[in-house]
């Protein structure tokens, strides 16, 4: 597993360089996606979890259902398991529980910024392109997430 992770880290670093981005590593402890988002919004992972958990209300149920309904197309036909908004909120508010693409959709809405996910195979998935804020770019591979940002910008 160690060699595979090293290969993926090398691949992600090359992708980032090719996109004029810089890799900012973070702990692979289930809070990694929240840390990566926090790099961009000036908050720690716990604050990001609270912000995103607060979004998970009945008021936003239609946004959540729309995302789940179109997720396969938006994410390159990747299968995303369907969970209830209540389950997603529970996961978001549980330290150490890994995030997912749906968390990125919520972050885009909460922080009014587009979110782009870069995977180790070079795919880009974006949400909230119409949001006016500075983009949040996160990347991940097998285990752990990290933020990717243009040098000199946060």
Short mmCIF file of C-alpha atoms in Angstrom, two decimals, residues 51-154:
data_model
loop_
_atom_site.label_atom_id
_atom_site.label_comp_id
_atom_site.label_asym_id
_atom_site.label_seq_id
_atom_site.Cartn_x
_atom_site.Cartn_y
_atom_site.Cartn_z
CA UNK A 51 -20.77 25.53 8.94
CA UNK A 52 -21.57 22.67 6.57
CA UNK A 53 -23.63 20.79 9.15
CA UNK A 54 -25.72 23.92 9.76
CA UNK A 55 -26.58 23.95 6.04
CA UNK A 56 -28.22 20.51 6.31
CA UNK A 57 -31.75 21.67 7.07
CA UNK A 58 -35.15 20.93 5.56
CA UNK A 59 -34.87 24.34 3.86
CA UNK A 60 -32.03 22.96 1.70
CA UNK A 61 -33.60 19.55 1.05
CA UNK A 62 -34.47 20.41 -2.58
CA UNK A 63 -30.86 21.44 -3.31
CA UNK A 64 -29.65 18.17 -1.81
CA UNK A 65 -32.18 16.08 -3.76
CA UNK A 66 -31.26 17.86 -7.02
CA UNK A 67 -27.61 17.09 -6.41
CA UNK A 68 -28.22 13.42 -5.64
CA UNK A 69 -30.43 13.12 -8.73
CA UNK A 70 -27.73 14.52 -11.04
CA UNK A 71 -24.59 13.35 -9.23
CA UNK A 72 -23.71 10.55 -11.63
CA UNK A 73 -23.59 12.92 -14.59
CA UNK A 74 -21.91 15.77 -12.71
CA UNK A 75 -19.19 13.46 -11.42
CA UNK A 76 -18.37 11.63 -14.63
CA UNK A 77 -20.90 8.82 -14.08
CA UNK A 78 -19.23 7.78 -10.85
CA UNK A 79 -21.63 5.98 -8.56
CA UNK A 80 -22.47 7.95 -5.42
CA UNK A 81 -24.48 6.21 -2.75
CA UNK A 82 -27.69 7.95 -1.84
CA UNK A 83 -27.99 8.93 1.79
CA UNK A 84 -30.54 11.04 3.56
CA UNK A 85 -29.75 14.63 4.39
CA UNK A 86 -29.99 13.69 8.08
CA UNK A 87 -27.36 10.98 7.63
CA UNK A 88 -25.12 13.34 5.69
CA UNK A 89 -25.45 15.95 8.45
CA UNK A 90 -24.55 13.33 11.08
CA UNK A 91 -21.45 12.36 9.07
CA UNK A 92 -20.42 15.98 8.52
CA UNK A 93 -20.67 16.72 12.24
CA UNK A 94 -18.71 13.59 13.23
CA UNK A 95 -14.98 14.33 13.58
CA UNK A 96 -12.93 11.73 11.74
CA UNK A 97 -15.76 10.81 9.35
CA UNK A 98 -14.45 11.24 5.80
CA UNK A 99 -16.10 13.76 3.48
CA UNK A 100 -17.37 13.18 -0.06
CA UNK A 101 -18.30 15.07 -3.21
CA UNK A 102 -21.61 16.07 -1.65
CA UNK A 103 -19.65 17.95 1.01
CA UNK A 104 -18.05 19.99 -1.80
CA UNK A 105 -21.48 20.90 -3.17
CA UNK A 106 -22.56 22.08 0.27
CA UNK A 107 -19.30 24.02 0.75
CA UNK A 108 -19.87 25.80 -2.56
CA UNK A 109 -23.30 26.89 -1.39
CA UNK A 110 -22.24 27.80 2.17
CA UNK A 111 -19.16 29.83 1.20
CA UNK A 112 -20.56 31.12 -2.12
CA UNK A 113 -17.49 29.93 -3.97
CA UNK A 114 -17.03 27.41 -6.77
CA UNK A 115 -15.43 24.14 -5.67
CA UNK A 116 -13.30 22.01 -8.00
CA UNK A 117 -12.20 18.49 -7.11
CA UNK A 118 -9.10 17.11 -8.84
CA UNK A 119 -8.61 13.35 -8.64
CA UNK A 120 -5.41 11.39 -9.11
CA UNK A 121 -6.57 10.27 -12.55
CA UNK A 122 -6.73 13.89 -13.67
CA UNK A 123 -10.50 14.28 -13.68
CA UNK A 124 -11.94 17.62 -12.63
CA UNK A 125 -15.36 17.87 -11.03
CA UNK A 126 -16.80 21.29 -10.33
CA UNK A 127 -19.79 22.68 -8.50
CA UNK A 128 -21.05 26.21 -8.10
CA UNK A 129 -19.34 27.71 -11.14
CA UNK A 130 -21.79 30.64 -10.92
CA UNK A 131 -20.76 31.48 -7.36
CA UNK A 132 -18.79 34.72 -7.38
CA UNK A 133 -16.13 33.92 -4.78
CA UNK A 134 -12.57 32.78 -5.36
CA UNK A 135 -12.49 29.08 -6.30
CA UNK A 136 -11.73 26.36 -3.79
CA UNK A 137 -9.70 23.54 -5.35
CA UNK A 138 -9.26 20.27 -3.50
CA UNK A 139 -7.55 17.12 -4.64
CA UNK A 140 -7.52 13.63 -3.33
CA UNK A 141 -6.40 10.10 -4.01
CA UNK A 142 -6.88 6.74 -2.29
CA UNK A 143 -6.50 8.16 1.21
CA UNK A 144 -6.45 11.74 2.37
CA UNK A 145 -7.28 15.07 0.81
CA UNK A 146 -5.28 18.17 0.37
CA UNK A 147 -5.92 21.58 -0.96
CA UNK A 148 -4.45 22.71 -4.21
CA UNK A 149 -4.04 26.42 -4.68
CA UNK A 150 -2.38 28.81 -7.01
CA UNK A 151 0.86 30.05 -5.41
CA UNK A 152 0.35 33.45 -3.84
CA UNK A 153 -3.42 32.98 -3.52
CA UNK A 154 -5.48 31.40 -0.79
#
